PDB file of C-alpha atoms in Angstrom:
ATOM      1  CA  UNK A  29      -8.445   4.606  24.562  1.00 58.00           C
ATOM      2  CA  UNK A  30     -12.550   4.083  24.432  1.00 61.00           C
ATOM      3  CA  UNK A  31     -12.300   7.101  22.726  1.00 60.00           C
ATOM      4  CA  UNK A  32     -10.265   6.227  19.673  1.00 58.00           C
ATOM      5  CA  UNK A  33     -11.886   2.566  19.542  1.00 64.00           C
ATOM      6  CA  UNK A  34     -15.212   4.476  18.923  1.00 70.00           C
ATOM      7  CA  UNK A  35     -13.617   6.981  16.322  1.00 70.00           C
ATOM      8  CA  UNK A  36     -11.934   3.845  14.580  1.00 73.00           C
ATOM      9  CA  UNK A  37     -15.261   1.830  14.754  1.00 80.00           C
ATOM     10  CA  UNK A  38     -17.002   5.056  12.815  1.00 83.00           C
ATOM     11  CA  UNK A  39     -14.094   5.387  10.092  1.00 83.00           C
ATOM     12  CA  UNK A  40     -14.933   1.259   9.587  1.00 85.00           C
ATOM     13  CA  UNK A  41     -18.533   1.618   9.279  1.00 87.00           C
ATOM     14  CA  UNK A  42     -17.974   4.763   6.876  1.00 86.00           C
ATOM     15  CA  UNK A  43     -16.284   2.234   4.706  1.00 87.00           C
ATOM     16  CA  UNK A  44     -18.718  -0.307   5.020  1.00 88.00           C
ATOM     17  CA  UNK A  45     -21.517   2.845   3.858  1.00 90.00           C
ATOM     18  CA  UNK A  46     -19.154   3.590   0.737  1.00 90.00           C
ATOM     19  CA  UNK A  47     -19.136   0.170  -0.220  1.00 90.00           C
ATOM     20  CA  UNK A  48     -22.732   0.208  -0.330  1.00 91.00           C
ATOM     21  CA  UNK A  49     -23.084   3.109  -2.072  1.00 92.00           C
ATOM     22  CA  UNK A  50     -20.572   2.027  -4.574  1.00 92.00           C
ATOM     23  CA  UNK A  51     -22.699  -1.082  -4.733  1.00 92.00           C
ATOM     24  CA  UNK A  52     -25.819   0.971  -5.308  1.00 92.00           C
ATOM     25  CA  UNK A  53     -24.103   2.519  -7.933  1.00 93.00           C
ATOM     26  CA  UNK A  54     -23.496  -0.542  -9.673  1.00 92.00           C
ATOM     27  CA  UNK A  55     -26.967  -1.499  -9.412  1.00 90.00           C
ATOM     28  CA  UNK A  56     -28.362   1.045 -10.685  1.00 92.00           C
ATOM     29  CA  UNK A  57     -26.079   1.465 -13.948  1.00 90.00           C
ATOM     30  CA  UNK A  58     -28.172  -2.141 -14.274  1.00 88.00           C
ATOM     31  CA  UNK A  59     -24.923  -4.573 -13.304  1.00 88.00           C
ATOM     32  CA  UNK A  60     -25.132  -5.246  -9.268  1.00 90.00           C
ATOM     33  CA  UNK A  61     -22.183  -6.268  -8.637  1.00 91.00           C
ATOM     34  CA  UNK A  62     -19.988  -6.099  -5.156  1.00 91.00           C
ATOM     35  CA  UNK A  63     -16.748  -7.000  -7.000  1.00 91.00           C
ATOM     36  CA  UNK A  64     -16.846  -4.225  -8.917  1.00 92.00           C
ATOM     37  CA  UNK A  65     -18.179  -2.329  -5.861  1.00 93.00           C
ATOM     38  CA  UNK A  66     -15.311  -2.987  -4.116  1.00 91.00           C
ATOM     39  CA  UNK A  67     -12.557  -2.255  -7.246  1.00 93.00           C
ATOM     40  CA  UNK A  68     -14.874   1.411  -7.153  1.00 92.00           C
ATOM     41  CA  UNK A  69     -14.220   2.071  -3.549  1.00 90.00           C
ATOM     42  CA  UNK A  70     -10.560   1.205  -3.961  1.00 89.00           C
ATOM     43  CA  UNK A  71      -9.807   3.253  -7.032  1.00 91.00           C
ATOM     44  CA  UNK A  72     -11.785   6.410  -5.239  1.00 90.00           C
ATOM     45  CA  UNK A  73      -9.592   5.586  -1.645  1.00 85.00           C
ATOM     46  CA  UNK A  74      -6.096   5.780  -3.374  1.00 85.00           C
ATOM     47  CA  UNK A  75      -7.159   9.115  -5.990  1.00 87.00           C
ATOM     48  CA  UNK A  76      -8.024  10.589  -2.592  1.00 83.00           C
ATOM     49  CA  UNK A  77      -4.807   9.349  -0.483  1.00 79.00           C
ATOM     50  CA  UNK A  78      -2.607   9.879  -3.956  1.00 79.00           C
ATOM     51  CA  UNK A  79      -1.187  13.215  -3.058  1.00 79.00           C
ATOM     52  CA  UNK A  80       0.533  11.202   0.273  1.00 74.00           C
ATOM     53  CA  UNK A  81       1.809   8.287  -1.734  1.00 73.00           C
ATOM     54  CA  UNK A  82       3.218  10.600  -4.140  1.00 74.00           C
ATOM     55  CA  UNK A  83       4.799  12.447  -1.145  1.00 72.00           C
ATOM     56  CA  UNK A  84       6.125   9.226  -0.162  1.00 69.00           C
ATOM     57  CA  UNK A  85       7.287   7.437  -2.983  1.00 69.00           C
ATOM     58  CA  UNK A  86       9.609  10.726  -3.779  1.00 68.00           C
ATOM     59  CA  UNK A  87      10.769  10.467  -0.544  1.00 69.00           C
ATOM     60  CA  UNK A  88      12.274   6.804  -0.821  1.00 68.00           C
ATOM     61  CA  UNK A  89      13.297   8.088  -4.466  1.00 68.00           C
ATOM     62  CA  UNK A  90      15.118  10.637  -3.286  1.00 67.00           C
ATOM     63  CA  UNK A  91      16.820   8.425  -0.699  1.00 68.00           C
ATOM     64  CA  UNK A  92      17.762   6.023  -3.298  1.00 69.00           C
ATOM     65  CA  UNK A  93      19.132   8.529  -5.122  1.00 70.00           C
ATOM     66  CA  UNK A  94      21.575   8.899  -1.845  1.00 71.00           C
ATOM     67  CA  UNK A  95      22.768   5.525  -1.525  1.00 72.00           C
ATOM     68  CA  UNK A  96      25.732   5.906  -2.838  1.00 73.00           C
ATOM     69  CA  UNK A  97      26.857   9.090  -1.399  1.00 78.00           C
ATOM     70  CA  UNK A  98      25.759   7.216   1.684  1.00 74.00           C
ATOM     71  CA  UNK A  99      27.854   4.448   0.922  1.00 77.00           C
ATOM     72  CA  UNK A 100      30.800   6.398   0.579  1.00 79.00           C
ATOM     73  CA  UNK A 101      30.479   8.427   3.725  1.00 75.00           C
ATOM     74  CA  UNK A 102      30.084   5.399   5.763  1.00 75.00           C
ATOM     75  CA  UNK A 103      33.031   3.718   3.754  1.00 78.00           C
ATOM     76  CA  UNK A 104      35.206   7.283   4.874  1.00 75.00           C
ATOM     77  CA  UNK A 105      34.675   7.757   8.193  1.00 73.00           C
ATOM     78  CA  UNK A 106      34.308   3.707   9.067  1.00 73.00           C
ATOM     79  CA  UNK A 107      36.064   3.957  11.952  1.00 76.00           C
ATOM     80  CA  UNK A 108      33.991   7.085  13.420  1.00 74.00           C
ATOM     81  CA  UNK A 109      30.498   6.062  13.182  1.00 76.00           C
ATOM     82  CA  UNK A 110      29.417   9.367  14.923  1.00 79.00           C
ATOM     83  CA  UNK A 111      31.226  11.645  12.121  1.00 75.00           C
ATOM     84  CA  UNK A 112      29.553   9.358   9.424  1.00 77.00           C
ATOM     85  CA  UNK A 113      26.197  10.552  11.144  1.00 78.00           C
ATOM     86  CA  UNK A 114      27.259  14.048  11.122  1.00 78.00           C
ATOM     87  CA  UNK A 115      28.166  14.230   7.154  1.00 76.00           C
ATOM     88  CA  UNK A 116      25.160  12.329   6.364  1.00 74.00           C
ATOM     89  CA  UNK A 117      22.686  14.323   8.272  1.00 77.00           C
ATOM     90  CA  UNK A 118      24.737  17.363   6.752  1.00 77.00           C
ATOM     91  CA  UNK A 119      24.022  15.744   3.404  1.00 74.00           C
ATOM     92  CA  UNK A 120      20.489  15.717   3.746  1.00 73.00           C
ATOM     93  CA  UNK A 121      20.123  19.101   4.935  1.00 72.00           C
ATOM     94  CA  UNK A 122      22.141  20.123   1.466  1.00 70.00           C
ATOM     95  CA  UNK A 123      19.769  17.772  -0.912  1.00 66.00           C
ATOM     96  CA  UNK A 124      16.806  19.016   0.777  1.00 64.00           C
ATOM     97  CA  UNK A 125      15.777  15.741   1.571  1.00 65.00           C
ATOM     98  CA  UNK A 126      14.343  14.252   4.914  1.00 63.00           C
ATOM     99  CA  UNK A 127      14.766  10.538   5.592  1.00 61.00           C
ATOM    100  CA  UNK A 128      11.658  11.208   7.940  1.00 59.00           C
ATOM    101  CA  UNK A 129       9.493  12.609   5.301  1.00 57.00           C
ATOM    102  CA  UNK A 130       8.415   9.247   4.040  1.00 53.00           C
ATOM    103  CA  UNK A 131       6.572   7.835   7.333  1.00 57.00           C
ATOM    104  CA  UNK A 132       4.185  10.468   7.931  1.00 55.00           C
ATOM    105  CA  UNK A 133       2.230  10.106   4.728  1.00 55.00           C
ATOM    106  CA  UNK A 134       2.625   5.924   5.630  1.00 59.00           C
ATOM    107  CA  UNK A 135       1.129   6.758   9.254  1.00 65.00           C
ATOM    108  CA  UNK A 136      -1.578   8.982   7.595  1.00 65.00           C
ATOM    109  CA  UNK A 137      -3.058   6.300   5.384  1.00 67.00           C
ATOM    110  CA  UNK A 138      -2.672   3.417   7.912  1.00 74.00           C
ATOM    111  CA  UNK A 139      -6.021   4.143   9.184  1.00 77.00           C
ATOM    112  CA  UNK A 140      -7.975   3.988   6.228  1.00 74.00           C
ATOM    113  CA  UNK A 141      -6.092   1.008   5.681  1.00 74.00           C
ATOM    114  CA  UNK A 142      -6.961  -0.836   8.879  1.00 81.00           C
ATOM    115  CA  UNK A 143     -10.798   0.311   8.474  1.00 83.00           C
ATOM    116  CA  UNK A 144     -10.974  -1.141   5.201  1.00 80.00           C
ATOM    117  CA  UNK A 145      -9.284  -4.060   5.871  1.00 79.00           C
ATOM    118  CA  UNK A 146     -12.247  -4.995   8.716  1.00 83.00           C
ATOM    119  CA  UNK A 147     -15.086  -3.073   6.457  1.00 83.00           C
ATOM    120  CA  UNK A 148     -14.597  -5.679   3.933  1.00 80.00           C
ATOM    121  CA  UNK A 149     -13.634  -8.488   6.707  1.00 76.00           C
ATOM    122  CA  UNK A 150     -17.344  -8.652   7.478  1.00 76.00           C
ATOM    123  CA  UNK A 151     -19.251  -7.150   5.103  1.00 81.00           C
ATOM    124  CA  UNK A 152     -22.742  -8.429   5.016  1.00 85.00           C
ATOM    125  CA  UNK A 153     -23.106  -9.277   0.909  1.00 86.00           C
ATOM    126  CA  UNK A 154     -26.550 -10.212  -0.847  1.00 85.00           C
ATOM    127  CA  UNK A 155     -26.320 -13.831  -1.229  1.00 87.00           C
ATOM    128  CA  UNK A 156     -27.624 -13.220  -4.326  1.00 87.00           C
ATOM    129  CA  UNK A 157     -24.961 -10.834  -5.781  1.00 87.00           C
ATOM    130  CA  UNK A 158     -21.816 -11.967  -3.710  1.00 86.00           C
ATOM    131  CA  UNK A 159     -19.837 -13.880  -6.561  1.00 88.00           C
ATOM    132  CA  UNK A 160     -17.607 -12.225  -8.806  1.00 90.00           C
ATOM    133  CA  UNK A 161     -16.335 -13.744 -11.703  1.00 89.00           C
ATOM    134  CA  UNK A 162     -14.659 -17.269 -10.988  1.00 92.00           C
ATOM    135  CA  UNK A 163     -15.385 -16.363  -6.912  1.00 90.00           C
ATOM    136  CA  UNK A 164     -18.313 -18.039  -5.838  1.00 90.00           C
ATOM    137  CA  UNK A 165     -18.286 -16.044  -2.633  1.00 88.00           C
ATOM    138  CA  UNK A 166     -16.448 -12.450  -2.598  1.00 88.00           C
ATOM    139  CA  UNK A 167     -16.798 -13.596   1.540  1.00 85.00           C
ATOM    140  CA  UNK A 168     -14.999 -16.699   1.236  1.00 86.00           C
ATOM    141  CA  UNK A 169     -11.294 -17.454   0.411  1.00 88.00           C
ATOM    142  CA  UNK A 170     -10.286 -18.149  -3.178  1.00 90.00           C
ATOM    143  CA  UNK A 171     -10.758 -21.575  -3.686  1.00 90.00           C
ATOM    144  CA  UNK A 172      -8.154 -21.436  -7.246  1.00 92.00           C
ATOM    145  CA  UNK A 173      -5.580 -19.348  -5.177  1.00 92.00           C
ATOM    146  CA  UNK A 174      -5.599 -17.197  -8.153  1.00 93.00           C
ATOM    147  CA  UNK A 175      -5.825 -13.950  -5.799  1.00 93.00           C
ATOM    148  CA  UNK A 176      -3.035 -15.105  -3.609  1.00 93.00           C
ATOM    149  CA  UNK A 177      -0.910 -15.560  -6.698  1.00 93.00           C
ATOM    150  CA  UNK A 178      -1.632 -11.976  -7.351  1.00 93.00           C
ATOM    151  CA  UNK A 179      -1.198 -10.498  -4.492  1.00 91.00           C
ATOM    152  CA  UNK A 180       1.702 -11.765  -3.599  1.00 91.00           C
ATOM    153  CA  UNK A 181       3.220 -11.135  -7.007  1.00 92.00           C
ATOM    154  CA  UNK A 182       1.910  -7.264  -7.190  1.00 89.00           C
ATOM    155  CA  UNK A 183       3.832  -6.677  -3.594  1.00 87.00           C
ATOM    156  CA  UNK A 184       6.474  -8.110  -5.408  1.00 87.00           C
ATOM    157  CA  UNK A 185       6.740  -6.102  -8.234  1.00 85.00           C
ATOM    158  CA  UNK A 186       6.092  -2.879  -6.094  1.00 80.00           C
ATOM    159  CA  UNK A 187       8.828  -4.025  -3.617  1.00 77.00           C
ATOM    160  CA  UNK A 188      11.367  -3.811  -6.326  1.00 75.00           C
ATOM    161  CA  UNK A 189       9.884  -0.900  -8.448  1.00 69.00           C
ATOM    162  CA  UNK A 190      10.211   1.204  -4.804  1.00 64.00           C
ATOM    163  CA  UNK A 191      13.486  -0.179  -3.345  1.00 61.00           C
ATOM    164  CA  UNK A 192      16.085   2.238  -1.845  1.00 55.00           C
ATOM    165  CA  UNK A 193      19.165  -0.148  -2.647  1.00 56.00           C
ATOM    166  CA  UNK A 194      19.977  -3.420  -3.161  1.00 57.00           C
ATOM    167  CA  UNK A 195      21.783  -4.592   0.178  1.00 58.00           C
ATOM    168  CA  UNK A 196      21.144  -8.136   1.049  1.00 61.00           C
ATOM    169  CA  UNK A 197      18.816  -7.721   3.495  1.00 65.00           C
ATOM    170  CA  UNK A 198      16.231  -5.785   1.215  1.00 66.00           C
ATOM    171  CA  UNK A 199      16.529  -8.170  -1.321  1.00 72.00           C
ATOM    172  CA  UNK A 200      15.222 -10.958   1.097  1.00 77.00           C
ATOM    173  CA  UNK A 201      12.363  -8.778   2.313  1.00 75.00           C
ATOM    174  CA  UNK A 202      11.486  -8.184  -1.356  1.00 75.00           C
ATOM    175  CA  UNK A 203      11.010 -12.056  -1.500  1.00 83.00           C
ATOM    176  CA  UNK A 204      10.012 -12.751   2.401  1.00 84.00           C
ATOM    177  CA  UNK A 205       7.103  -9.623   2.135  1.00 84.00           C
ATOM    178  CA  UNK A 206       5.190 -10.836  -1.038  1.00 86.00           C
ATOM    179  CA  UNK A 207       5.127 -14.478   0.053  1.00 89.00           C
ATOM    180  CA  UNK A 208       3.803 -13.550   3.702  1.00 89.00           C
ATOM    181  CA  UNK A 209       1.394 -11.436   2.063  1.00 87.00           C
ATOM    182  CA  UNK A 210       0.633 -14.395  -0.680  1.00 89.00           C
ATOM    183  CA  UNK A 211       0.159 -16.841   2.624  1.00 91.00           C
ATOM    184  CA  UNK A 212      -1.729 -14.526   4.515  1.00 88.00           C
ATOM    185  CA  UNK A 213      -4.324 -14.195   1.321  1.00 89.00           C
ATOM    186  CA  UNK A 214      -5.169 -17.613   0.883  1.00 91.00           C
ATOM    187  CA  UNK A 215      -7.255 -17.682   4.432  1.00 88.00           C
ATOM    188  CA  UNK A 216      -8.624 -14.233   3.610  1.00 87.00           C
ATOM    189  CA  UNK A 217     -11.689 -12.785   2.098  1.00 87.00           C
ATOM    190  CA  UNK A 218     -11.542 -12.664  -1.887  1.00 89.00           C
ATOM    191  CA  UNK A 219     -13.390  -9.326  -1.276  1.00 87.00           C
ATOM    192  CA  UNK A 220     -10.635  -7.754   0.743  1.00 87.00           C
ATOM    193  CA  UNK A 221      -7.536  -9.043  -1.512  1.00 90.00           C
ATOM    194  CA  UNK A 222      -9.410  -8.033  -4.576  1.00 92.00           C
ATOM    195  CA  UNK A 223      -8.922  -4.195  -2.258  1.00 89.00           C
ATOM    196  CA  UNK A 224      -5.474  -5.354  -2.021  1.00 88.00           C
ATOM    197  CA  UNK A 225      -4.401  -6.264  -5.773  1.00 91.00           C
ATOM    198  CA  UNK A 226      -6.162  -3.439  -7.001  1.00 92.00           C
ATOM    199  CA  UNK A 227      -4.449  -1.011  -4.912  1.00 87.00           C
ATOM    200  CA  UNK A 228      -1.156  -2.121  -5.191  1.00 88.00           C
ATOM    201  CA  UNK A 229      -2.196  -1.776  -8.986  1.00 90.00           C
ATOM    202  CA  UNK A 230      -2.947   1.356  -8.625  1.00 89.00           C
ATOM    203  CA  UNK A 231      -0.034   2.661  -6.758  1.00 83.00           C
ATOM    204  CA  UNK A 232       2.413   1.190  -9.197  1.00 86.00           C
ATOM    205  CA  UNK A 233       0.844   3.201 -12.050  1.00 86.00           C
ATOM    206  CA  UNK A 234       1.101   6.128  -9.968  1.00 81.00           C
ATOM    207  CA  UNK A 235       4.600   5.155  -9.013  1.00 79.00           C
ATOM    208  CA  UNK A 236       5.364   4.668 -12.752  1.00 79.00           C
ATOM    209  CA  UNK A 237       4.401   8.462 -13.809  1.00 78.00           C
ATOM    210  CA  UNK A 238       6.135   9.893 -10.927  1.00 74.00           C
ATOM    211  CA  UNK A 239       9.485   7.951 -11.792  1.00 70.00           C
ATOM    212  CA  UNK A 240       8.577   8.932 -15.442  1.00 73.00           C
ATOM    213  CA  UNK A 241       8.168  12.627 -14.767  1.00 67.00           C
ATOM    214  CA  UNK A 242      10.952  12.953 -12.630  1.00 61.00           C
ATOM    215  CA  UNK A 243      13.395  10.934 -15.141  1.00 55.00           C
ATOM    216  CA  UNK A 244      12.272  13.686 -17.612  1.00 55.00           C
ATOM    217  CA  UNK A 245      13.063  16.576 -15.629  1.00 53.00           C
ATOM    218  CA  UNK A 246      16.534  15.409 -15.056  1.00 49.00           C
TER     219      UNK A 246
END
């Protein structure tokens, strides 16, 4: 357990280096500026973890795809849950698709994702360069609430552009998620929900070629 406390205390302090290299960077193109520091380092994190969230967001494509086929099995054999399981798993194994194949790319980035979350958490800034735009402090919570706002409504939009089907329950965690996350950003860091925004940004571009791509090959 020490073990992988120490390993996960490196992969946070790694982040807090590319930060300030990132910040460097920005310095010396004559424009300090940790905001844009931090947009850097997000941007470079998700082109690196991209070939996972592609991996990924085919996978809950493809399982949307089998919804209905789904349905139907489960509407068949209602009264012999164990045969549903049997036709569905023998679907699967004739689409080629594995409802598994989704969380290991998840699990994979999670770490980076925790790291960065505390990198940013604590991040000594320069007093002197630490606003960013209308953020007096990229340390201190958003005193508009305009980076709640978008966080919340960026989960939002991803929620729905990545949703397997539209059963009532999912369609209350496509509302419940982005207002936890919306709550949960008002208390935070601007620095680390600027990470946020801009990666959920970034992943619904991604997401938008890889629906586009695939709705062409069809």
């Amino acid at each position: 357990r020490r073990r992988r406390l120490e390993i996960f205390n490196y992969l946070v302090e790694f982040m807090r280096t590319l930060l300030t290299y990132c910040y460097d960077l920005t310095k010396a193109l004559g424009f300090p500026s940790y905001g844009i520091a931090i947009i850097i380092l997000t941007i470079a994190i998700k082109a690196v973890l991209a070939p996972l969230t592609a991996k990924q967001v085919k996978s809950m494509k493809g399982m949307q795809k089998l919804q209905p086929k789904m349905k139907e099995i489960q509407q068949k054999y209602k009264n012999d849950p164990q045969k549903a399981q049997q036709e569905i798993a023998k679907m699967y194994k004739e689409m080629g698709v594995n409802p598994l194949s989704g969380c290991l790319p998840l699990l994979v980035q999670m770490p980076f994702l925790i790291s960065i979350f505390y990198a940013l958490q604590n991040y000594p800034y320069d007093p002197a360069y630490e606003s960013f735009l209308w953020l007096p402090s990229l340390g201190a919570a958003d005193h508009l609430y305009i980076l709640p706002v978008l966080s919340a409504l960026s989960t939002y939009v991803m929620s729905r552009q990545t949703a397997t089907d539209n059963s009532g329950q999912q369609k209350i965690m496509q509302i419940v998620m982005p207002l936890f996350i919306g709550y949960i950003s008002l208390n935070f860091p601007s620095g680390l929900v600027i990470y946020w925004v801009v990666s959920n940004l970034f992943q619904l571009v991604q997401q938008f070629f890889i629906y586009r791509n695939d709705n062409k090959e069809a």
